């Protein structure tokens, strides 16, 4: 292995460690690109299981390049064991017990298991991997936490102990519209049904709930917190978070920030890795559709519907008479029986199904007029950035809270949570594409403009990212006061 010069050694080396889920990997990879662009060396650490999936989908993408290299670590589960979303507890437990000592060995010493003589000067770990804080503390490396989900859900989880003390959780699921008063800043609009889905449990001792509450509190032990949002969208929540985590950087929307920083650099190709293969032919199909006429439908990478729910959606979409582009992941439903002929015919006539879409490009396409989404945080921000109003059908974790914000706070869409019968779906689509279109588009366009300003030179996210880079550099200087000589 080529040894780095003293000059190169002076540049910081950040280890980025995402939780092994698509949305987390995606956004942390954008952060990796941003840091590389700023001249910081990055090692991107996937779990072995993710690493192998990525290699299978496109082996060329994980090739090391100047400033960015990919390494992997075991998550403790057998490689060939499926990791379905409804067994996520297994992964939480295993990562904490099996991966923690491996990470310690990797970070200890000069490069350790990273296969390099270039010591890590700073760790950026996913907000769901707080065991990395213990490890970083033990080996004396500063650690930053990146919460890839929404700030509003982070704050809600953070307030979990107060909700428990105030008797607001757990709750019976019979009065879901009752207001929750224990989350400062959300007293006027947060109902039981808008709490992250992990709060819908019978016992406080529920393993997943306890896990997520602890992870939120643990963020206060990190040197700083990174969030994918911008001040004009989440200012009030950021103030609450900063009261507990004073150094919190809001650097989103990340994909827009990367686009902006790329215009300032001539020779940088962003890393594009995906656990799924994109079907780009849908962009050609969109080219032949009238302006703002198409409803884009996607439930992200992990949400699953029952066959009955999917068929209700499908009937509702077809009955609305809208043109649509639908990401129908092969694993979005357990078992798909016969599809009624009228749905197939209507889909051939004015729809298009794909297994995985280039979502950011789709949302930016002039033919797209609305987004029926599960309200995952990346999708929500991408839609806000593109100025596309949403219908939200939240599935789990932060999505219940995100969709409340979409409708009630930002007014950039409609919240369809806990319902998906065909009449509701049809009515909501008609409201989005026709009835309430004007007011929704007005508000969405305003936030799209604010998002753009925030990532432009001098904007809040742009400047926040600059400060983050400065912070990383100053930590490196403290680690190598002699410039690495
Ligand atoms: N995505 C995509 N193509 C698709 C569906 C989703 O590229 O067909 C991307 C989307 O742009 C987003 C991510 O996958 O960046 C999904 O993340 P999100 O937080 O919205 O949801 P999750 O998959 O984590 O539930």
Tab-separated table of C-alpha atoms and ligand atoms in Angstrom:
chain	number	residue	atom	x	y	z
A	1	UNK	CA	0.000	0.000	0.000
A	2	UNK	CA	1.236	3.455	-0.952
A	3	UNK	CA	2.223	5.464	2.130
A	4	UNK	CA	0.797	8.958	2.355
A	5	UNK	CA	3.075	11.984	2.379
A	6	UNK	CA	3.308	14.278	5.401
A	7	UNK	CA	1.204	16.826	3.527
A	8	UNK	CA	-1.547	14.274	2.853
A	9	UNK	CA	-1.385	13.080	6.435
A	10	UNK	CA	-2.332	16.558	7.592
A	11	UNK	CA	-5.706	16.287	5.905
A	12	UNK	CA	-8.455	14.864	8.077
A	13	UNK	CA	-9.595	11.277	7.669
A	14	UNK	CA	-13.249	10.716	8.494
A	15	UNK	CA	-14.826	7.315	8.979
A	16	UNK	CA	-18.502	7.396	7.947
A	17	UNK	CA	-20.617	4.552	9.290
A	18	UNK	CA	-24.279	4.390	8.182
A	19	UNK	CA	-27.006	2.160	9.593
A	20	UNK	CA	-27.529	-0.574	6.975
A	21	UNK	CA	-30.761	0.714	5.427
A	22	UNK	CA	-31.087	2.262	1.993
A	23	UNK	CA	-32.184	5.776	3.048
A	24	UNK	CA	-29.395	5.980	5.649
A	25	UNK	CA	-26.680	4.785	3.259
A	26	UNK	CA	-27.872	7.147	0.529
A	27	UNK	CA	-27.737	10.280	2.601
A	28	UNK	CA	-24.467	9.412	4.322
A	29	UNK	CA	-22.924	8.744	0.947
A	30	UNK	CA	-23.900	12.235	-0.171
A	31	UNK	CA	-22.188	13.528	2.969
A	32	UNK	CA	-19.114	11.465	2.000
A	33	UNK	CA	-19.045	13.124	-1.418
A	34	UNK	CA	-19.455	16.557	0.119
A	35	UNK	CA	-16.547	15.976	2.498
A	36	UNK	CA	-14.361	14.615	-0.327
A	37	UNK	CA	-15.155	17.703	-2.361
A	38	UNK	CA	-13.943	19.752	0.614
A	39	UNK	CA	-10.612	17.891	0.541
A	40	UNK	CA	-11.309	15.522	3.412
A	41	UNK	CA	-10.394	11.838	3.170
A	42	UNK	CA	-13.292	9.505	3.802
A	43	UNK	CA	-13.571	5.820	4.567
A	44	UNK	CA	-17.148	4.670	4.060
A	45	UNK	CA	-17.960	1.696	6.238
A	46	UNK	CA	-20.814	-0.568	5.172
A	47	UNK	CA	-21.812	-3.784	6.836
A	48	UNK	CA	-20.525	-6.881	5.006
A	49	UNK	CA	-24.100	-7.735	4.082
A	50	UNK	CA	-24.708	-4.334	2.433
A	51	UNK	CA	-21.262	-4.367	0.853
A	52	UNK	CA	-21.974	-7.700	-0.835
A	53	UNK	CA	-25.401	-6.529	-2.030
A	54	UNK	CA	-23.824	-3.423	-3.535
A	55	UNK	CA	-21.088	-5.464	-5.184
A	56	UNK	CA	-23.713	-7.740	-6.705
A	57	UNK	CA	-25.719	-4.809	-8.091
A	58	UNK	CA	-22.683	-3.021	-9.552
A	59	UNK	CA	-19.122	-4.128	-8.721
A	60	UNK	CA	-17.514	-1.021	-10.266
A	61	UNK	CA	-19.184	1.371	-7.889
A	62	UNK	CA	-17.313	0.360	-4.754
A	63	UNK	CA	-13.874	0.872	-6.207
A	64	UNK	CA	-11.693	3.104	-4.035
A	65	UNK	CA	-10.807	6.457	-5.551
A	66	UNK	CA	-8.715	9.388	-4.394
A	67	UNK	CA	-10.161	10.627	-1.134
A	68	UNK	CA	-12.851	7.946	-0.793
A	69	UNK	CA	-12.568	4.274	-0.005
A	70	UNK	CA	-15.044	1.608	0.945
A	71	UNK	CA	-14.566	-0.879	3.759
A	72	UNK	CA	-16.939	-3.289	5.448
A	73	UNK	CA	-17.585	-4.797	8.852
A	74	UNK	CA	-19.743	-7.672	10.061
A	75	UNK	CA	-23.174	-6.897	11.522
A	76	UNK	CA	-22.921	-10.172	13.420
A	77	UNK	CA	-25.646	-12.006	11.497
A	78	UNK	CA	-24.891	-14.768	8.984
A	79	UNK	CA	-24.310	-13.222	5.555
A	80	UNK	CA	-27.028	-15.266	3.882
A	81	UNK	CA	-29.675	-14.538	6.526
A	82	UNK	CA	-32.403	-12.191	5.202
A	83	UNK	CA	-32.798	-8.951	7.161
A	84	UNK	CA	-36.503	-8.106	6.741
A	85	UNK	CA	-37.689	-4.819	8.176
A	86	UNK	CA	-40.044	-6.564	10.639
A	87	UNK	CA	-37.007	-8.319	12.194
A	88	UNK	CA	-34.990	-5.120	12.588
A	89	UNK	CA	-34.607	-5.771	16.333
A	90	UNK	CA	-32.258	-8.660	15.483
A	91	UNK	CA	-30.048	-6.227	13.618
A	92	UNK	CA	-30.081	-3.614	16.408
A	93	UNK	CA	-29.081	-6.218	18.974
A	94	UNK	CA	-26.476	-7.849	16.811
A	95	UNK	CA	-24.826	-4.585	15.762
A	96	UNK	CA	-24.501	-3.539	19.408
A	97	UNK	CA	-23.036	-6.816	20.571
A	98	UNK	CA	-21.018	-8.128	17.609
A	99	UNK	CA	-20.021	-5.036	15.642
A	100	UNK	CA	-18.954	-2.911	18.587
A	101	UNK	CA	-15.756	-4.879	19.398
A	102	UNK	CA	-14.924	-5.135	15.700
A	103	UNK	CA	-15.233	-1.378	15.325
A	104	UNK	CA	-13.030	-0.905	18.389
A	105	UNK	CA	-10.348	-3.122	16.838
A	106	UNK	CA	-10.682	-1.263	13.569
A	107	UNK	CA	-10.234	2.174	15.110
A	108	UNK	CA	-7.551	1.274	17.630
A	109	UNK	CA	-3.942	1.624	16.523
A	110	UNK	CA	-2.764	3.219	13.299
A	111	UNK	CA	-5.539	2.390	10.872
A	112	UNK	CA	-6.233	-0.965	12.531
A	113	UNK	CA	-8.481	-3.117	10.390
A	114	UNK	CA	-8.979	-0.324	7.879
A	115	UNK	CA	-6.054	-1.596	5.819
A	116	UNK	CA	-4.295	1.756	5.803
A	117	UNK	CA	-1.594	3.655	7.687
A	118	UNK	CA	-3.830	6.689	7.792
A	119	UNK	CA	-5.429	7.014	11.239
A	120	UNK	CA	-9.024	8.107	11.525
A	121	UNK	CA	-9.255	11.625	12.942
A	122	UNK	CA	-13.013	11.789	13.288
A	123	UNK	CA	-15.994	9.410	13.087
A	124	UNK	CA	-19.386	10.312	11.664
A	125	UNK	CA	-21.737	7.579	12.808
A	126	UNK	CA	-25.391	7.081	12.080
A	127	UNK	CA	-27.670	8.271	14.873
A	128	UNK	CA	-28.870	4.674	15.265
A	129	UNK	CA	-25.348	3.394	15.960
A	130	UNK	CA	-24.603	5.162	19.208
A	131	UNK	CA	-22.416	2.262	20.383
A	132	UNK	CA	-19.878	3.948	18.093
A	133	UNK	CA	-19.821	6.835	20.615
A	134	UNK	CA	-18.586	4.456	23.333
A	135	UNK	CA	-15.953	3.072	20.973
A	136	UNK	CA	-14.776	6.498	19.784
A	137	UNK	CA	-14.556	7.690	23.413
A	138	UNK	CA	-12.509	4.618	24.361
A	139	UNK	CA	-10.001	5.124	21.532
A	140	UNK	CA	-9.983	8.925	21.898
A	141	UNK	CA	-11.399	9.918	18.506
A	142	UNK	CA	-14.017	12.682	18.230
A	143	UNK	CA	-17.374	11.483	17.024
A	144	UNK	CA	-20.226	13.260	15.250
A	145	UNK	CA	-23.701	11.788	14.980
A	146	UNK	CA	-25.702	12.035	11.778
A	147	UNK	CA	-29.460	11.603	12.332
A	148	UNK	CA	-30.631	10.796	8.807
A	149	UNK	CA	-34.353	10.820	9.693
A	150	UNK	CA	-36.375	13.979	10.274
A	151	UNK	CA	-35.541	16.502	13.023
A	152	UNK	CA	-39.213	16.500	14.096
A	153	UNK	CA	-39.054	12.759	14.787
A	154	UNK	CA	-35.672	13.089	16.503
A	155	UNK	CA	-37.135	15.706	18.828
A	156	UNK	CA	-40.178	13.519	19.487
A	157	UNK	CA	-37.974	10.551	20.391
A	158	UNK	CA	-35.879	12.837	22.526
A	159	UNK	CA	-39.009	13.783	24.481
A	160	UNK	CA	-39.997	10.106	24.886
A	161	UNK	CA	-38.972	9.907	28.568
A	162	UNK	CA	-41.030	13.048	29.312
A	163	UNK	CA	-44.014	11.539	27.484
A	164	UNK	CA	-43.673	8.403	29.591
A	165	UNK	CA	-43.337	10.414	32.818
A	166	UNK	CA	-46.418	12.438	31.878
A	167	UNK	CA	-48.425	9.276	31.207
A	168	UNK	CA	-48.847	10.105	27.492
A	169	UNK	CA	-47.226	6.855	26.372
A	170	UNK	CA	-48.058	4.032	26.097
A	171	UNK	CA	-51.670	4.592	24.951
A	172	UNK	CA	-54.656	2.567	23.859
A	173	UNK	CA	-55.259	2.896	20.146
A	174	UNK	CA	-58.877	3.966	20.641
A	175	UNK	CA	-58.501	7.737	20.791
A	176	UNK	CA	-55.839	8.405	18.234
A	177	UNK	CA	-56.837	12.032	17.641
A	178	UNK	CA	-56.079	13.072	21.212
A	179	UNK	CA	-53.445	15.837	21.344
A	180	UNK	CA	-50.013	15.094	22.814
A	181	UNK	CA	-48.777	17.942	24.989
A	182	UNK	CA	-45.367	16.671	26.112
A	183	UNK	CA	-43.363	17.567	23.001
A	184	UNK	CA	-42.453	21.275	23.271
A	185	UNK	CA	-43.211	23.120	20.044
A	186	UNK	CA	-45.777	20.572	18.864
A	187	UNK	CA	-48.522	20.995	21.490
A	188	UNK	CA	-50.985	22.523	19.023
A	189	UNK	CA	-51.010	19.849	16.371
A	190	UNK	CA	-49.311	16.584	17.381
A	191	UNK	CA	-51.877	13.831	17.927
A	192	UNK	CA	-51.273	10.301	19.136
A	193	UNK	CA	-51.496	9.090	15.553
A	194	UNK	CA	-48.731	11.513	14.536
A	195	UNK	CA	-46.183	10.115	16.959
A	196	UNK	CA	-43.570	7.917	15.281
A	197	UNK	CA	-45.007	4.426	14.809
A	198	UNK	CA	-42.616	3.003	17.399
A	199	UNK	CA	-44.736	4.705	20.084
A	200	UNK	CA	-47.719	2.524	19.147
A	201	UNK	CA	-46.833	-0.177	21.639
A	202	UNK	CA	-48.615	-1.720	24.599
A	203	UNK	CA	-45.629	-1.697	26.960
A	204	UNK	CA	-42.983	0.923	27.599
A	205	UNK	CA	-40.479	-1.887	27.834
A	206	UNK	CA	-40.910	-2.660	24.121
A	207	UNK	CA	-37.413	-3.376	22.825
A	208	UNK	CA	-37.580	-1.235	19.674
A	209	UNK	CA	-39.070	1.723	21.565
A	210	UNK	CA	-36.424	1.514	24.268
A	211	UNK	CA	-33.743	1.244	21.628
A	212	UNK	CA	-34.859	4.331	19.725
A	213	UNK	CA	-35.362	6.429	22.877
A	214	UNK	CA	-31.889	5.598	24.127
A	215	UNK	CA	-30.337	6.366	20.757
A	216	UNK	CA	-31.979	9.819	20.765
A	217	UNK	CA	-30.667	10.649	24.260
A	218	UNK	CA	-27.215	9.358	23.291
A	219	UNK	CA	-26.872	12.083	20.660
A	220	UNK	CA	-26.017	14.468	23.523
A	221	UNK	CA	-22.822	12.442	24.122
A	222	UNK	CA	-21.464	13.155	20.627
A	223	UNK	CA	-19.314	16.191	19.782
A	224	UNK	CA	-21.997	17.382	17.419
A	225	UNK	CA	-25.109	16.387	15.539
A	226	UNK	CA	-25.636	16.615	11.776
A	227	UNK	CA	-29.145	16.906	10.351
A	228	UNK	CA	-30.457	16.771	6.822
A	229	UNK	CA	-32.694	19.836	6.866
A	230	UNK	CA	-32.530	23.612	6.524
A	231	UNK	CA	-33.209	26.472	8.915
A	232	UNK	CA	-36.213	27.884	7.041
A	233	UNK	CA	-37.955	24.517	7.173
A	234	UNK	CA	-37.092	23.309	10.664
A	235	UNK	CA	-35.918	26.407	12.557
A	236	UNK	CA	-38.253	25.991	15.571
A	237	UNK	CA	-37.390	22.305	16.061
A	238	UNK	CA	-33.692	23.028	15.597
A	239	UNK	CA	-33.867	25.541	18.470
A	240	UNK	CA	-35.301	22.862	20.754
A	241	UNK	CA	-32.679	20.337	19.662
A	242	UNK	CA	-29.851	22.853	20.114
A	243	UNK	CA	-30.887	23.411	23.725
A	244	UNK	CA	-29.594	19.838	24.311
A	245	UNK	CA	-27.111	19.345	21.444
A	246	UNK	CA	-25.614	22.851	21.064
A	247	UNK	CA	-23.467	22.032	18.059
A	248	UNK	CA	-26.075	20.893	15.582
A	249	UNK	CA	-25.413	21.414	11.883
A	250	UNK	CA	-28.402	21.651	9.519
A	251	UNK	CA	-26.892	20.993	6.094
A	252	UNK	CA	-29.813	19.910	3.935
A	253	UNK	CA	-31.334	19.215	1.576
A	254	UNK	CA	-28.191	17.163	1.090
A	255	UNK	CA	-28.688	16.254	-2.557
A	256	UNK	CA	-29.305	19.927	-3.387
A	257	UNK	CA	-26.207	20.981	-1.426
A	258	UNK	CA	-24.128	18.426	-3.320
A	259	UNK	CA	-25.479	19.680	-6.643
A	260	UNK	CA	-24.581	23.220	-5.672
A	261	UNK	CA	-21.053	22.302	-4.502
A	262	UNK	CA	-20.500	20.310	-7.698
A	263	UNK	CA	-21.035	23.439	-9.769
A	264	UNK	CA	-18.017	24.890	-7.942
A	265	UNK	CA	-15.783	21.964	-8.895
A	266	UNK	CA	-14.706	20.868	-12.369
A	267	UNK	CA	-13.396	17.388	-11.851
A	268	UNK	CA	-15.544	15.551	-9.330
A	269	UNK	CA	-17.993	12.796	-10.231
A	270	UNK	CA	-20.431	12.069	-7.423
A	271	UNK	CA	-20.571	8.522	-6.130
A	272	UNK	CA	-23.740	6.874	-7.196
A	273	UNK	CA	-24.404	3.582	-5.479
A	274	UNK	CA	-27.771	1.991	-5.161
A	275	UNK	CA	-28.920	-1.251	-3.639
A	276	UNK	CA	-31.396	-1.489	-6.520
A	277	UNK	CA	-31.184	-1.074	-10.260
A	278	UNK	CA	-32.779	2.114	-11.552
A	279	UNK	CA	-35.094	1.941	-14.524
A	280	UNK	CA	-34.322	5.185	-16.346
A	281	UNK	CA	-36.715	4.470	-19.215
A	282	UNK	CA	-39.464	6.073	-17.137
A	283	UNK	CA	-37.828	9.452	-17.850
A	284	UNK	CA	-38.443	8.903	-21.573
A	285	UNK	CA	-42.054	8.018	-20.771
A	286	UNK	CA	-42.354	11.216	-18.718
A	287	UNK	CA	-41.052	13.220	-21.697
A	288	UNK	CA	-44.224	12.333	-23.584
A	289	UNK	CA	-46.629	13.371	-20.788
A	290	UNK	CA	-48.201	16.849	-20.423
A	291	UNK	CA	-46.773	19.291	-17.896
A	292	UNK	CA	-47.628	18.577	-14.228
A	293	UNK	CA	-50.042	15.807	-15.214
A	294	UNK	CA	-48.335	12.768	-13.657
A	295	UNK	CA	-48.662	11.491	-10.107
A	296	UNK	CA	-45.416	9.824	-9.023
A	297	UNK	CA	-45.992	6.990	-6.515
A	298	UNK	CA	-43.300	5.409	-4.371
A	299	UNK	CA	-43.200	3.913	-0.890
A	300	UNK	CA	-39.411	4.042	-0.582
A	301	UNK	CA	-37.104	1.120	-0.019
A	302	UNK	CA	-38.574	-0.603	3.011
A	303	UNK	CA	-42.340	-0.046	3.358
A	304	UNK	CA	-44.541	-3.038	2.646
A	305	UNK	CA	-48.267	-3.110	1.967
A	306	UNK	CA	-50.687	-6.000	2.175
A	307	UNK	CA	-52.162	-7.206	-1.079
A	308	UNK	CA	-55.501	-5.721	-0.024
A	309	UNK	CA	-53.978	-2.299	0.656
A	310	UNK	CA	-52.093	-2.308	-2.620
A	311	UNK	CA	-55.233	-3.137	-4.581
A	312	UNK	CA	-57.174	-0.380	-2.769
A	313	UNK	CA	-54.413	2.073	-3.724
A	314	UNK	CA	-54.452	0.829	-7.291
A	315	UNK	CA	-58.233	1.180	-7.618
A	316	UNK	CA	-58.105	4.661	-6.083
A	317	UNK	CA	-55.322	5.772	-8.432
A	318	UNK	CA	-57.108	4.374	-11.481
A	319	UNK	CA	-60.477	5.834	-10.458
A	320	UNK	CA	-58.906	9.294	-10.116
A	321	UNK	CA	-58.208	9.152	-13.894
A	322	UNK	CA	-54.751	10.645	-13.259
A	323	UNK	CA	-51.659	9.617	-15.206
A	324	UNK	CA	-49.207	7.893	-12.918
A	325	UNK	CA	-45.684	6.552	-12.599
A	326	UNK	CA	-45.542	3.920	-9.844
A	327	UNK	CA	-42.478	2.350	-8.246
A	328	UNK	CA	-43.749	-1.167	-7.665
A	329	UNK	CA	-40.819	-2.790	-5.858
A	330	UNK	CA	-40.963	-6.574	-6.237
A	331	UNK	CA	-40.928	-6.807	-2.410
A	332	UNK	CA	-43.514	-4.073	-1.719
A	333	UNK	CA	-46.114	-6.737	-1.099
A	334	UNK	CA	-45.730	-10.278	0.304
A	335	UNK	CA	-47.783	-12.052	-2.287
A	336	UNK	CA	-49.536	-10.546	-5.274
A	337	UNK	CA	-52.430	-12.542	-6.667
A	338	UNK	CA	-54.360	-11.915	-9.874
A	339	UNK	CA	-54.522	-8.246	-10.869
A	340	UNK	CA	-58.025	-7.280	-11.995
A	341	UNK	CA	-58.258	-6.667	-15.765
A	342	UNK	CA	-59.592	-3.094	-15.346
A	343	UNK	CA	-56.476	-2.137	-13.370
A	344	UNK	CA	-54.138	-3.646	-15.937
A	345	UNK	CA	-55.924	-1.917	-18.809
A	346	UNK	CA	-56.006	1.492	-17.110
A	347	UNK	CA	-52.315	1.127	-16.218
A	348	UNK	CA	-51.427	0.369	-19.846
A	349	UNK	CA	-53.436	3.369	-20.932
A	350	UNK	CA	-52.158	6.098	-18.602
A	351	UNK	CA	-49.666	4.581	-16.197
A	352	UNK	CA	-46.199	3.182	-15.992
A	353	UNK	CA	-44.810	0.721	-13.430
A	354	UNK	CA	-41.096	0.438	-12.640
A	355	UNK	CA	-39.147	-1.603	-10.084
A	356	UNK	CA	-36.989	1.356	-8.981
A	357	UNK	CA	-36.892	4.892	-10.366
A	358	UNK	CA	-34.245	7.629	-10.503
A	359	UNK	CA	-36.376	9.477	-7.969
A	360	UNK	CA	-34.601	12.822	-7.783
A	361	UNK	CA	-34.668	13.131	-11.596
A	362	UNK	CA	-38.307	12.037	-11.676
A	363	UNK	CA	-39.328	14.669	-9.129
A	364	UNK	CA	-37.461	17.325	-11.105
A	365	UNK	CA	-39.279	16.379	-14.335
A	366	UNK	CA	-41.775	18.961	-15.591
A	367	UNK	CA	-44.431	16.262	-16.223
A	368	UNK	CA	-44.650	15.378	-12.507
A	369	UNK	CA	-47.379	17.242	-10.656
A	370	UNK	CA	-47.658	15.304	-7.403
A	371	UNK	CA	-46.036	12.625	-5.258
A	372	UNK	CA	-47.871	9.883	-3.387
A	373	UNK	CA	-45.228	8.947	-0.855
A	374	UNK	CA	-44.665	6.976	2.335
A	375	UNK	CA	-43.062	10.183	3.636
A	376	UNK	CA	-39.611	8.788	4.333
A	377	UNK	CA	-37.413	11.727	5.253
A	378	UNK	CA	-35.278	11.633	2.097
A	379	UNK	CA	-38.346	11.440	-0.128
A	380	UNK	CA	-40.050	14.253	1.784
A	381	UNK	CA	-37.059	16.571	1.464
A	382	UNK	CA	-36.499	15.645	-2.182
A	383	UNK	CA	-40.126	16.527	-2.894
A	384	UNK	CA	-39.894	19.820	-0.986
A	385	UNK	CA	-36.704	20.659	-2.896
A	386	UNK	CA	-38.315	19.894	-6.230
A	387	UNK	CA	-41.455	21.868	-5.336
A	388	UNK	CA	-43.745	18.854	-5.784
A	389	UNK	CA	-46.762	18.650	-3.425
A	390	UNK	CA	-47.375	15.325	-1.689
A	391	UNK	CA	-49.988	12.893	-0.502
A	392	UNK	CA	-48.513	11.039	2.454
A	393	UNK	CA	-49.262	7.480	3.440
A	394	UNK	CA	-46.781	7.014	6.290
A	395	UNK	CA	-45.667	3.494	7.003
A	396	UNK	CA	-43.358	3.547	10.020
A	397	UNK	CA	-40.777	5.195	12.304
A	398	UNK	CA	-40.556	8.953	11.578
A	399	UNK	CA	-43.040	8.948	8.701
A	400	UNK	CA	-46.129	9.469	10.919
A	401	UNK	CA	-44.654	12.716	12.250
A	402	UNK	CA	-43.263	13.849	8.892
A	403	UNK	CA	-46.677	13.568	7.263
A	404	UNK	CA	-48.271	15.697	10.002
A	405	UNK	CA	-45.665	18.388	9.339
A	406	UNK	CA	-46.260	18.118	5.588
A	407	UNK	CA	-49.970	18.868	5.960
A	408	UNK	CA	-50.312	20.927	9.117
A	409	UNK	CA	-47.072	22.863	9.497
A	410	UNK	CA	-45.512	23.320	6.053
A	411	UNK	CA	-48.785	22.914	4.128
A	412	UNK	CA	-47.046	21.208	1.228
A	413	UNK	CA	-49.320	18.190	0.969
A	414	UNK	CA	-52.105	16.044	2.369
A	415	UNK	CA	-51.834	13.467	5.136
A	416	UNK	CA	-53.624	10.169	4.438
A	417	UNK	CA	-52.264	8.298	7.442
A	418	UNK	CA	-54.100	5.231	8.712
A	419	UNK	CA	-56.395	5.138	5.662
A	420	UNK	CA	-56.005	3.760	2.175
A	421	UNK	CA	-59.455	2.741	0.976
A	422	UNK	CA	-60.018	3.423	-2.704
A	423	UNK	CA	-62.470	6.303	-2.153
A	424	UNK	CA	-60.040	8.178	0.101
A	425	UNK	CA	-57.154	7.565	-2.296
A	426	UNK	CA	-59.191	8.843	-5.256
A	427	UNK	CA	-60.460	11.887	-3.350
A	428	UNK	CA	-56.982	12.820	-2.093
A	429	UNK	CA	-55.480	12.533	-5.575
A	430	UNK	CA	-58.223	14.747	-7.010
A	431	UNK	CA	-57.597	17.322	-4.285
A	432	UNK	CA	-53.845	17.252	-4.866
A	433	UNK	CA	-53.978	17.414	-8.653
A	434	UNK	CA	-57.014	19.734	-8.939
A	435	UNK	CA	-59.074	21.019	-5.953
A	436	UNK	CA	-56.360	22.185	-3.528
A	437	UNK	CA	-53.643	22.385	-6.131
A	438	UNK	CA	-53.185	26.142	-6.192
A	439	UNK	CA	-52.663	26.606	-2.446
A	440	UNK	CA	-50.420	23.541	-2.145
A	441	UNK	CA	-48.260	24.545	-5.096
A	442	UNK	CA	-47.885	28.054	-3.690
A	443	UNK	CA	-46.563	26.798	-0.378
A	444	UNK	CA	-44.405	24.102	-1.982
A	445	UNK	CA	-42.848	26.585	-4.404
A	446	UNK	CA	-41.990	28.865	-1.475
A	447	UNK	CA	-40.175	26.082	0.384
A	448	UNK	CA	-38.442	24.917	-2.805
A	449	UNK	CA	-37.106	28.431	-3.210
A	450	UNK	CA	-35.986	28.589	0.436
A	451	UNK	CA	-34.301	25.189	0.072
A	452	UNK	CA	-32.416	26.439	-2.957
A	453	UNK	CA	-31.295	29.568	-1.128
A	454	UNK	CA	-30.166	27.568	1.885
A	455	UNK	CA	-27.710	25.484	-0.164
A	456	UNK	CA	-26.475	28.377	-2.316
A	457	UNK	CA	-23.309	30.247	-1.424
A	458	UNK	CA	-23.937	32.182	1.802
A	459	UNK	CA	-27.151	30.255	2.558
A	460	UNK	CA	-27.741	28.648	5.956
A	461	UNK	CA	-26.986	25.036	4.960
A	462	UNK	CA	-24.025	26.087	2.833
A	463	UNK	CA	-22.529	27.997	5.754
A	464	UNK	CA	-23.383	25.266	8.234
A	465	UNK	CA	-21.520	22.760	6.078
A	466	UNK	CA	-18.519	25.116	5.942
A	467	UNK	CA	-18.539	25.221	9.743
A	468	UNK	CA	-18.759	21.437	9.917
A	469	UNK	CA	-15.695	21.131	7.658
A	470	UNK	CA	-13.844	23.710	9.746
A	471	UNK	CA	-14.686	21.754	12.890
A	472	UNK	CA	-13.399	18.505	11.343
A	473	UNK	CA	-10.197	20.251	10.244
A	474	UNK	CA	-9.587	21.761	13.661
A	475	UNK	CA	-9.974	18.326	15.235
A	476	UNK	CA	-7.419	16.932	12.831
A	477	UNK	CA	-5.028	19.752	13.684
A	478	UNK	CA	-5.412	18.931	17.363
A	479	UNK	CA	-4.624	15.293	16.541
A	480	UNK	CA	-1.622	16.230	14.310
A	481	UNK	CA	-0.326	19.580	15.582
A	482	UNK	CA	2.915	19.044	13.603
A	483	UNK	CA	1.040	18.463	10.308
A	484	UNK	CA	1.685	14.733	10.496
A	485	UNK	CA	5.467	14.948	10.110
B	1	LIG	N1	-35.539	6.107	-4.139
B	1	LIG	C1	-35.084	5.989	-5.439
B	1	LIG	N2	-35.878	5.309	-6.307
B	1	LIG	C2	-37.076	4.791	-5.982
B	1	LIG	C3	-37.534	4.937	-4.651
B	1	LIG	C4	-36.740	5.618	-3.750
B	1	LIG	O1	-34.004	6.448	-5.793
B	1	LIG	O2	-37.709	4.185	-6.843
B	1	LIG	C5	-34.665	6.815	-3.188
B	1	LIG	C6	-35.253	8.153	-2.796
B	1	LIG	O3	-34.835	9.146	-3.728
B	1	LIG	C7	-34.734	8.356	-1.399
B	1	LIG	C8	-34.524	6.957	-0.864
B	1	LIG	O4	-34.591	6.077	-1.990
B	1	LIG	O5	-33.492	9.034	-1.448
B	1	LIG	C9	-35.620	6.533	0.092
B	1	LIG	O6	-35.372	7.120	1.320
B	1	LIG	P1	-36.555	7.561	2.267
B	1	LIG	O7	-35.928	8.177	3.460
B	1	LIG	O8	-37.535	8.389	1.548
B	1	LIG	O9	-37.301	6.231	2.614
B	1	LIG	P2	-36.822	4.787	3.122
B	1	LIG	O10	-36.462	4.024	1.904
B	1	LIG	O11	-35.660	5.005	4.044
B	1	LIG	O12	-38.040	4.250	3.794
